[in-house]
PDB file of C-alpha atoms in Angstrom:
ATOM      1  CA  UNK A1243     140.449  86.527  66.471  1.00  0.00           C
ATOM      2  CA  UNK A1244     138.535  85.073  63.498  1.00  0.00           C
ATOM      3  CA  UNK A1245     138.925  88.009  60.630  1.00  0.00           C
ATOM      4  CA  UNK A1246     138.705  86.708  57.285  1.00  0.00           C
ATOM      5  CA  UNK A1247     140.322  88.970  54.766  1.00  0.00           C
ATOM      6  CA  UNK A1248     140.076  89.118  51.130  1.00  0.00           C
ATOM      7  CA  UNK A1249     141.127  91.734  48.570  1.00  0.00           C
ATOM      8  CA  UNK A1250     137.908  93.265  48.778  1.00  0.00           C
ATOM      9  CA  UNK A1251     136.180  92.238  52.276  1.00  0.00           C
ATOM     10  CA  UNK A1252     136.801  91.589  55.780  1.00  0.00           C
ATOM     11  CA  UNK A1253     134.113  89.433  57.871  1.00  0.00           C
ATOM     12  CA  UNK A1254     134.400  87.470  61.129  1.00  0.00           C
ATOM     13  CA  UNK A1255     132.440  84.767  62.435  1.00  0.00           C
ATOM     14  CA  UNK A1256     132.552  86.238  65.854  1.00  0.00           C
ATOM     15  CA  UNK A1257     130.721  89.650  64.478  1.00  0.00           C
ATOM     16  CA  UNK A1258     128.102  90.459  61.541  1.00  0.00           C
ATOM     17  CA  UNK A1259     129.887  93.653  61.379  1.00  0.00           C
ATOM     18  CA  UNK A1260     131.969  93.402  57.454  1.00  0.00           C
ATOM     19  CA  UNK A1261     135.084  95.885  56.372  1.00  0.00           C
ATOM     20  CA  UNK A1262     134.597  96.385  51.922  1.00  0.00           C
ATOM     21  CA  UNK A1263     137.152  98.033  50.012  1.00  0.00           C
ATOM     22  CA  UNK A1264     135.914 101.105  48.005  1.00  0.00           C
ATOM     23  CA  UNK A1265     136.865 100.591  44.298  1.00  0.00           C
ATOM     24  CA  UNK A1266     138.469 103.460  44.076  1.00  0.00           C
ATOM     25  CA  UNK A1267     141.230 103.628  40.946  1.00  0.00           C
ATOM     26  CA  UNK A1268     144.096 102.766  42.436  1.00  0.00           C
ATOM     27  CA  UNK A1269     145.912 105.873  40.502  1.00  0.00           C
ATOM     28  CA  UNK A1270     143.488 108.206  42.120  1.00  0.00           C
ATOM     29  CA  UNK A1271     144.300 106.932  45.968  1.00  0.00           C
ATOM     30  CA  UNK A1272     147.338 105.660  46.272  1.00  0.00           C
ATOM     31  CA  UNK A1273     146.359 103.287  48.719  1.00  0.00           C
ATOM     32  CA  UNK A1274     143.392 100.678  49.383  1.00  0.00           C
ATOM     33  CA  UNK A1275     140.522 102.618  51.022  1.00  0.00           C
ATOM     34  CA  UNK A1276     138.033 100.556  53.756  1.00  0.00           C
ATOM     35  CA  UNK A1277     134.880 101.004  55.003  1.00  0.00           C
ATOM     36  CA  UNK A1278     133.515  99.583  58.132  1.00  0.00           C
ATOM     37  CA  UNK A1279     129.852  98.759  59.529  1.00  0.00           C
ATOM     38  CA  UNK A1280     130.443 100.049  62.785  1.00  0.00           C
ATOM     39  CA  UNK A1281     132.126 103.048  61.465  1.00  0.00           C
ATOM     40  CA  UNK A1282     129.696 104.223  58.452  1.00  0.00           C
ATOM     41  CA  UNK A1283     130.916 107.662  56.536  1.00  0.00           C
ATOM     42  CA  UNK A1284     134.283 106.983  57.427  1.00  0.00           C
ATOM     43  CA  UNK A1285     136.950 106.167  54.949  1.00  0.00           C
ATOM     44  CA  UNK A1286     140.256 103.485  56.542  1.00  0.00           C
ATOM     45  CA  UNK A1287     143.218 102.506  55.628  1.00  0.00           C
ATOM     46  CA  UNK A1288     143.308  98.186  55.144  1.00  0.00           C
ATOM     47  CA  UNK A1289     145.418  98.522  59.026  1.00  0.00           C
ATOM     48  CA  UNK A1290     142.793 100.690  60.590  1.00  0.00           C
ATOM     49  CA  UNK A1291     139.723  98.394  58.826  1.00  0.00           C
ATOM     50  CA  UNK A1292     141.678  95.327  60.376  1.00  0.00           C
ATOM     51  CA  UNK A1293     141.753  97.242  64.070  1.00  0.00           C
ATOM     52  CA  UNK A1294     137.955  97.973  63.485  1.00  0.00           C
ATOM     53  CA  UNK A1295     136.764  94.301  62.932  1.00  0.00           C
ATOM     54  CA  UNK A1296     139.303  93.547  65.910  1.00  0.00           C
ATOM     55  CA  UNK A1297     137.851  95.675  68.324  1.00  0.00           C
ATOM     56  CA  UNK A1298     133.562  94.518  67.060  1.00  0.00           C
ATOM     57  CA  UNK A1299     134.948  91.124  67.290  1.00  0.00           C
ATOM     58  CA  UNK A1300     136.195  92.230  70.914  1.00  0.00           C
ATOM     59  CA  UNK A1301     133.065  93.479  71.811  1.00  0.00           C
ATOM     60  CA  UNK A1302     131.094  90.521  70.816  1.00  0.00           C
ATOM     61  CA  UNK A1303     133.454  87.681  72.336  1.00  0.00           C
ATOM     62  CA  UNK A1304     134.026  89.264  75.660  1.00  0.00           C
ATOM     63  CA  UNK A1305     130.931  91.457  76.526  1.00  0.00           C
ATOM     64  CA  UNK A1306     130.859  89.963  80.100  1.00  0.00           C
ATOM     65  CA  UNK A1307     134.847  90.984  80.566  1.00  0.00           C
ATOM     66  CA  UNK A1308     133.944  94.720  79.375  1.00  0.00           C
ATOM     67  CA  UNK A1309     130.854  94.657  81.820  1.00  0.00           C
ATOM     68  CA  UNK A1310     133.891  95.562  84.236  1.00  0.00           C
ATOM     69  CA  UNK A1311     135.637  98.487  84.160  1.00  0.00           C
ATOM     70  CA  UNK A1312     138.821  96.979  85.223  1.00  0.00           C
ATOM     71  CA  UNK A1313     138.991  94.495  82.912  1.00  0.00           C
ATOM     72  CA  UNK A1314     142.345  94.001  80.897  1.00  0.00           C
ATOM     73  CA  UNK A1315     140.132  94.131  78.125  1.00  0.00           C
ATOM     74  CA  UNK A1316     140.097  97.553  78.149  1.00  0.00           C
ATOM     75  CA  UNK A1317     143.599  98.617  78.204  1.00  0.00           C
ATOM     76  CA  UNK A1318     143.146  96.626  74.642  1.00  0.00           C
ATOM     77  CA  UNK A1319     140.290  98.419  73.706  1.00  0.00           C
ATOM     78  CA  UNK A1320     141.572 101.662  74.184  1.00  0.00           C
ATOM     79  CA  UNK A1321     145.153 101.212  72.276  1.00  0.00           C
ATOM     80  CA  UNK A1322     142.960  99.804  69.400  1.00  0.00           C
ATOM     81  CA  UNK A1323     140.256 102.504  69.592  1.00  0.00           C
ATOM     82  CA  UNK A1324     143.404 105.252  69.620  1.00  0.00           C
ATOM     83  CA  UNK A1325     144.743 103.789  66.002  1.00  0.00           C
ATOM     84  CA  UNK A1326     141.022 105.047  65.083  1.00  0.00           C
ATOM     85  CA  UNK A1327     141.235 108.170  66.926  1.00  0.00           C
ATOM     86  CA  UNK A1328     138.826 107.449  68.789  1.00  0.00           C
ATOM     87  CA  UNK A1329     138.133 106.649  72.683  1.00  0.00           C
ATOM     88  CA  UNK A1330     137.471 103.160  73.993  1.00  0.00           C
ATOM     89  CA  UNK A1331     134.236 103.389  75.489  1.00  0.00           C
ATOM     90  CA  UNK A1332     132.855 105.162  72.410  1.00  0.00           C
ATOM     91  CA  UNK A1333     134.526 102.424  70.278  1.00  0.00           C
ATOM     92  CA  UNK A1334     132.564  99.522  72.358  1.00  0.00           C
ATOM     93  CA  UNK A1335     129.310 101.532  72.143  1.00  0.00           C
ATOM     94  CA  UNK A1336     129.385 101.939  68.082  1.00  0.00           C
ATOM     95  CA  UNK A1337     130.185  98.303  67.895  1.00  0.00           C
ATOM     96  CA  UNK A1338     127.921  97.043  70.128  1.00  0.00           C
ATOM     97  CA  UNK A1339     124.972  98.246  68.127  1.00  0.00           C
ATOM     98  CA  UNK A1340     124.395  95.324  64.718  1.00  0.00           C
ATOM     99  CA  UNK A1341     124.707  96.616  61.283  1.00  0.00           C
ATOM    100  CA  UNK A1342     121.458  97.785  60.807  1.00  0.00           C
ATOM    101  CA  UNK A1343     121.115 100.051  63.991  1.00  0.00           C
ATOM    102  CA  UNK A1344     124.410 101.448  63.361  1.00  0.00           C
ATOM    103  CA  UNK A1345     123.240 102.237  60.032  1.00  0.00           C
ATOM    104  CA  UNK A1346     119.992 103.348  60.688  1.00  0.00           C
ATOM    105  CA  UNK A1347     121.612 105.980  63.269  1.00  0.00           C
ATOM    106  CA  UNK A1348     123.866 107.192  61.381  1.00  0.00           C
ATOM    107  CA  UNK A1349     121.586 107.788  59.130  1.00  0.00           C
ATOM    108  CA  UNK A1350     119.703 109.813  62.195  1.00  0.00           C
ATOM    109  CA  UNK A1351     123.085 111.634  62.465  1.00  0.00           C
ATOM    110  CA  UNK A1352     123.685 112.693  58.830  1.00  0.00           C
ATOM    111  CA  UNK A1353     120.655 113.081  57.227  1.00  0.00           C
ATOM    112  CA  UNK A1354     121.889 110.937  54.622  1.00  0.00           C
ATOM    113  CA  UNK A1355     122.866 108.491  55.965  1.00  0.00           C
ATOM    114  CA  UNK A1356     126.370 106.194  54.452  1.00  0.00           C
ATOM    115  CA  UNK A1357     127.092 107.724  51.019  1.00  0.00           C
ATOM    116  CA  UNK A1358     127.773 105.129  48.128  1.00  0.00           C
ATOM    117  CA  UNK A1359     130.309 104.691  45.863  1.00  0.00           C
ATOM    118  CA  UNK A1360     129.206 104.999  42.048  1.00  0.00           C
ATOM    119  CA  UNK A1361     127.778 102.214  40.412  1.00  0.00           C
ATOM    120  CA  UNK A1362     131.049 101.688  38.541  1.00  0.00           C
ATOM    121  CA  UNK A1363     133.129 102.616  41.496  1.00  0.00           C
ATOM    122  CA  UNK A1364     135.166 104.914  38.958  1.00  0.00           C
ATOM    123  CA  UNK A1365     132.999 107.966  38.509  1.00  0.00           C
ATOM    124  CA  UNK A1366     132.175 106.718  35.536  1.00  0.00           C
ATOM    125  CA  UNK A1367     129.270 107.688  33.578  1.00  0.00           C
ATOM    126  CA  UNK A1368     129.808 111.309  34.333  1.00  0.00           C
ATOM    127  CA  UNK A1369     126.648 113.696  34.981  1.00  0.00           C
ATOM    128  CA  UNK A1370     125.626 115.881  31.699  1.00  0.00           C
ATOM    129  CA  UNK A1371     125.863 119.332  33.545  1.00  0.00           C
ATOM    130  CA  UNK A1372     125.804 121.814  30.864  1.00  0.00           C
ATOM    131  CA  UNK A1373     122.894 122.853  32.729  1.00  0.00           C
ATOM    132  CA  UNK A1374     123.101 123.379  35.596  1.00  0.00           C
ATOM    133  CA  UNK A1375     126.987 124.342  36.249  1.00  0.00           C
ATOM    134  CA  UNK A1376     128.168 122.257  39.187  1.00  0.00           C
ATOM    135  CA  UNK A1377     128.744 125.724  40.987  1.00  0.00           C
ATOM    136  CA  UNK A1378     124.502 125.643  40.975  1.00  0.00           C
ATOM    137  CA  UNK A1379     124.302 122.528  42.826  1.00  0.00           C
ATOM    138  CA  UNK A1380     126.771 122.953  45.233  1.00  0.00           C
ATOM    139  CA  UNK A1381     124.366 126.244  46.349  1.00  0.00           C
ATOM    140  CA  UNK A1382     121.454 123.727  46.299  1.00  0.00           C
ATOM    141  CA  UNK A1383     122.977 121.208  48.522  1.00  0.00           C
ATOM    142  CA  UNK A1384     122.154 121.287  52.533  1.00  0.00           C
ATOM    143  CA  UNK A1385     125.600 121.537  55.020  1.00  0.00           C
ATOM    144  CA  UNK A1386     125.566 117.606  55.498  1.00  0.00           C
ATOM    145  CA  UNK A1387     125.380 116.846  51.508  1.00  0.00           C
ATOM    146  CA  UNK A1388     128.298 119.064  51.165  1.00  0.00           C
ATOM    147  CA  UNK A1389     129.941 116.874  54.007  1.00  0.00           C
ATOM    148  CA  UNK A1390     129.056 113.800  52.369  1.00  0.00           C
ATOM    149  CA  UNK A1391     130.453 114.767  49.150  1.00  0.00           C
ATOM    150  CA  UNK A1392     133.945 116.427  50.169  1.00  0.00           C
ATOM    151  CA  UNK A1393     134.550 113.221  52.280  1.00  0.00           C
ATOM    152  CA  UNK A1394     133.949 111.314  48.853  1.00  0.00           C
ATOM    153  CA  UNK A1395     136.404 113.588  46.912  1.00  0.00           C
ATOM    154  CA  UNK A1396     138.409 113.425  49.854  1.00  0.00           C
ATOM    155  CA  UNK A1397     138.495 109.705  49.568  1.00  0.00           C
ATOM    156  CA  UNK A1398     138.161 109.188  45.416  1.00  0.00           C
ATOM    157  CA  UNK A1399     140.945 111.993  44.423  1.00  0.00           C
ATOM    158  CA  UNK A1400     142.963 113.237  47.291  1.00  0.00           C
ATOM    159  CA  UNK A1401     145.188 115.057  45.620  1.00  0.00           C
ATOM    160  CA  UNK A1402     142.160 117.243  44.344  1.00  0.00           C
ATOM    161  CA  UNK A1403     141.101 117.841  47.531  1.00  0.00           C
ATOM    162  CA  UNK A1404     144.444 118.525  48.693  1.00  0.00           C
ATOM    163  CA  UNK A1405     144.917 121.267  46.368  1.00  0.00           C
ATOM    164  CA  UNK A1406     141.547 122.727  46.871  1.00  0.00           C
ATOM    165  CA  UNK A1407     143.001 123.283  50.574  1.00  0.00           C
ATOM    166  CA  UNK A1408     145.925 124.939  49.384  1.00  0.00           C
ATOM    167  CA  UNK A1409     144.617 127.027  46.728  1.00  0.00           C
ATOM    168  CA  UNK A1410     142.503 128.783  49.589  1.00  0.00           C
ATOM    169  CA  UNK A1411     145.490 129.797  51.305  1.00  0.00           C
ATOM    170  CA  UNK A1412     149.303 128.623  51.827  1.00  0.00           C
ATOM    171  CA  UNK A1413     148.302 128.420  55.905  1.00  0.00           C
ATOM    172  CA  UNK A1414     144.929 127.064  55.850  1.00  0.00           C
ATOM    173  CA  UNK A1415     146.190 123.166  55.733  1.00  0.00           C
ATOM    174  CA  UNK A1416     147.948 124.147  58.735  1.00  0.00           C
ATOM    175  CA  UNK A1417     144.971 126.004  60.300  1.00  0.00           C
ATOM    176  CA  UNK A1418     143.184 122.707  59.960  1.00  0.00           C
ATOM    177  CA  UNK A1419     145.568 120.394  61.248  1.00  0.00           C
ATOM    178  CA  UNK A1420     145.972 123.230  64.394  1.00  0.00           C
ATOM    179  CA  UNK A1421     141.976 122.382  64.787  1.00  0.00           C
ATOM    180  CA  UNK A1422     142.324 118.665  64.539  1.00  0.00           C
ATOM    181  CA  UNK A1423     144.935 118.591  67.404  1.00  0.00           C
ATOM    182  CA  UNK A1424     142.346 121.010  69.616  1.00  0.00           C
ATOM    183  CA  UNK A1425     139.708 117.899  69.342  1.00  0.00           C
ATOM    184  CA  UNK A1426     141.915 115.834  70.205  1.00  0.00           C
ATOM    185  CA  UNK A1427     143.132 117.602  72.695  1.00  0.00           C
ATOM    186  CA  UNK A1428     139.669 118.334  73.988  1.00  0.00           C
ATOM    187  CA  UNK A1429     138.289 114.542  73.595  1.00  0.00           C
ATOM    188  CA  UNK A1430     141.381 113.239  75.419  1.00  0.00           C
ATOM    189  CA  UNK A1431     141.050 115.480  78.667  1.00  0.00           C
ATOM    190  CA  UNK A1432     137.072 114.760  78.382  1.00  0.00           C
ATOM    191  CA  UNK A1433     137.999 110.765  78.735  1.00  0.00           C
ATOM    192  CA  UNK A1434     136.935 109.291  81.844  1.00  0.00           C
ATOM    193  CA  UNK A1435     139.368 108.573  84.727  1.00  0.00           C
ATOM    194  CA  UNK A1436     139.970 105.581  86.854  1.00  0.00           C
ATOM    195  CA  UNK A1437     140.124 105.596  90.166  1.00  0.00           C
ATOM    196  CA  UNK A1438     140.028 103.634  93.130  1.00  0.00           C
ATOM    197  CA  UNK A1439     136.752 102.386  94.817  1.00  0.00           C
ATOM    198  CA  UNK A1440     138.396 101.622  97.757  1.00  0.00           C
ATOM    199  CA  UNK A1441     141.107 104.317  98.733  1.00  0.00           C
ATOM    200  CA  UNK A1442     140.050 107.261  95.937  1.00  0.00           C
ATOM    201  CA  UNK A1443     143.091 107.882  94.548  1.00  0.00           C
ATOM    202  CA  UNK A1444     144.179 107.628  91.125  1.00  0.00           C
ATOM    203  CA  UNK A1445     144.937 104.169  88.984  1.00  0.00           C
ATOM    204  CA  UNK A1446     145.953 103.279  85.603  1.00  0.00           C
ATOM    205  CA  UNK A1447     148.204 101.245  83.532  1.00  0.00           C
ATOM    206  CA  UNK A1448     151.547 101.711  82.960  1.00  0.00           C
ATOM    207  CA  UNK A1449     154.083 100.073  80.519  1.00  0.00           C
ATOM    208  CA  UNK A1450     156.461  97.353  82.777  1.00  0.00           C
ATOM    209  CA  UNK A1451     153.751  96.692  85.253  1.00  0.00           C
ATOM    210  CA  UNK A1452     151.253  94.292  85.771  1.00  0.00           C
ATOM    211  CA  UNK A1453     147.670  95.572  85.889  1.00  0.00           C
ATOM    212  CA  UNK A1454     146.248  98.959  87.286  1.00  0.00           C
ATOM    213  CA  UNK A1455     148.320 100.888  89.347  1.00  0.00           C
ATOM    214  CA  UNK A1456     147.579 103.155  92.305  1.00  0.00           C
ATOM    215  CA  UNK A1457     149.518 106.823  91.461  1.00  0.00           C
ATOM    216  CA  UNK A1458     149.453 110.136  92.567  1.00  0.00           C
ATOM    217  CA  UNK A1459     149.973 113.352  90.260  1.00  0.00           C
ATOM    218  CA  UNK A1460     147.815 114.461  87.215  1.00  0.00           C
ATOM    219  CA  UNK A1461     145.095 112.363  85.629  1.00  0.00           C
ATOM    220  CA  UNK A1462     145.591 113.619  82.409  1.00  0.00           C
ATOM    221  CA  UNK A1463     149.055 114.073  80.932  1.00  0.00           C
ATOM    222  CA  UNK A1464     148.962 117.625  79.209  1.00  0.00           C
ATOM    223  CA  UNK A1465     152.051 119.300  78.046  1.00  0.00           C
ATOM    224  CA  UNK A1466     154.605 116.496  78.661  1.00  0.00           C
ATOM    225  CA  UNK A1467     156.314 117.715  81.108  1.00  0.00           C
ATOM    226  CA  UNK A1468     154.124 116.148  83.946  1.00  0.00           C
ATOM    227  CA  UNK A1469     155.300 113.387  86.176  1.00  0.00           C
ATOM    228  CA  UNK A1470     153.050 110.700  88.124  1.00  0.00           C
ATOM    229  CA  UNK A1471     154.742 108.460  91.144  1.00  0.00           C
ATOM    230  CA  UNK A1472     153.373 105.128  91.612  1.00  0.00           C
ATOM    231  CA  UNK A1473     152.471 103.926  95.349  1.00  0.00           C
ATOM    232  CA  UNK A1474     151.589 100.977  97.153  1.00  0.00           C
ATOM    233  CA  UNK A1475     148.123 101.696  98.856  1.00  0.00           C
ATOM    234  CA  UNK A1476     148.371  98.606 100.488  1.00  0.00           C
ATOM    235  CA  UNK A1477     145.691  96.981  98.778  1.00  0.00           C
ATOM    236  CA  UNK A1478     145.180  95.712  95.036  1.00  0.00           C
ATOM    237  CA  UNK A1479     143.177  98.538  93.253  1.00  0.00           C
ATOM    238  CA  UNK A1480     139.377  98.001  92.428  1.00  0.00           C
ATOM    239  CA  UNK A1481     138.784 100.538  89.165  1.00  0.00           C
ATOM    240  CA  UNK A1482     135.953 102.462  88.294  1.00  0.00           C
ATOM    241  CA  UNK A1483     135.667 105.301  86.098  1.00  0.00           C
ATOM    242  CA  UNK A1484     134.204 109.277  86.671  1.00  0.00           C
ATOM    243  CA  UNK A1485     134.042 111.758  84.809  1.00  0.00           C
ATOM    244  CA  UNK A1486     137.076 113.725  84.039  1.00  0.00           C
ATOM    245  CA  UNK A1487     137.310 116.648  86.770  1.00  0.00           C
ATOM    246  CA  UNK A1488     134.749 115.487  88.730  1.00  0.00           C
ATOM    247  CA  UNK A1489     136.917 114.930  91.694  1.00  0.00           C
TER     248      UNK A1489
END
């Protein structure tokens, strides 16, 4: 891949999609916070911006390959989209769109659009609000301002935000981590399934072998606890994808 990374920006010459650091205070973070094209509203860590120029570098450089749905590409696609918790044909379809679409549906999406770091990128320059209290325009703001600005706080001072989620209650942190695992939970048995054009049955990848595998047992691995046996159908598997429980 072709990433070029700087202390402050990532860009490709395979993709016009660009990762920028936010210039957040590094005593207020912690860490280096990223933002990507592809991804707008989102804040990364410098690994997950890296994964996110990977995969719209990906997309650009070997369009034809993910044209097929049993391309190897896509067992790539999918590990990297999973580091951004998200699937890999959603992944391909956010990148595939340039800059300016992405941005201009997002922007569809939230109203808002991609909120902006102050001008300073410190908060500097702080608002005069002895009138009105901030309490006054947090009542004034619509559901996807508020959105907009917890992610910024979320991202700027994250120990603020942290204890504004424990200061409700001792449990809620919890509560919300319970609901994060739900999504997840919910995305992952929403993903497609591959299957076999030829025979029916169920194919996928698995770690020690070489390209999809006919198996038999459940698509979706749920508690664990479930098993799947490989078997030789007697022909090399041709993959497609359906809809999950549409068999």
């Amino acid at each position: 891949m072709a990433t070029k990374i700087s202390d402050t920006e990532m860009t490709s010459d395979l993709t016009r999609h660009t990762a920028r650091m936010w210039p957040a205070p590094a005593d207020a973070c912690g860490v280096s916070l990223w933002s990507v094209s592809w991804l707008p509203g989102r804040l990364l860590t410098q690994n997950q911006a890296v994964t996110a120029m990977t995969i719209a570098e990906a997309v650009t450089e070997h369009a034809d390959d993910l044209a097929d749905n049993g391309s190897r590409w896509w067992v790539f696609i999918d590990q990297w989209a999973a580091e951004l918790a998200i699937t890999g044909p959603h992944a391909v379809a956010e990148a595939s769109l340039s800059p300016e679409d992405r941005e201009a549906e997002a922007a569809e999406d939230d109203g808002d659009g991609v909120w902006a770091a102050p001008a300073d990128g410190r908060g500097n320059g702080l608002l005069d609000l002895t009138h009105p209290e901030r309490s006054d325009l947090i009542k004034v703001m619509t559901p996807d301002e508020i959105k907009v600005i917890l992610a910024h706080v979320a991202g700027y001072a994250p120990e603020v935000f942290d204890q504004a989620l424990a200061d409700r209650s001792e449990t809620f942190p919890d509560e919300l981590f319970g609901r994060i695992e739900e999504r997840d939970q919910a995305e992952y048995e929403a993903e497609p399934e591959g299957y076999c054009t030829v025979c029916d049955e169920n194919v996928s990848w698995f770690l020690g072998y070489e390209g999809p595998q006919h198996f038999r047992g459940p698509r979706k691995l749920v508690t664990g606890s479930e098993r799947r046996e490989l078997f030789d159908a007697g022909h090399e598997p041709m993959i497609a994808w359906r809809e999950a429980g549409a068999r």
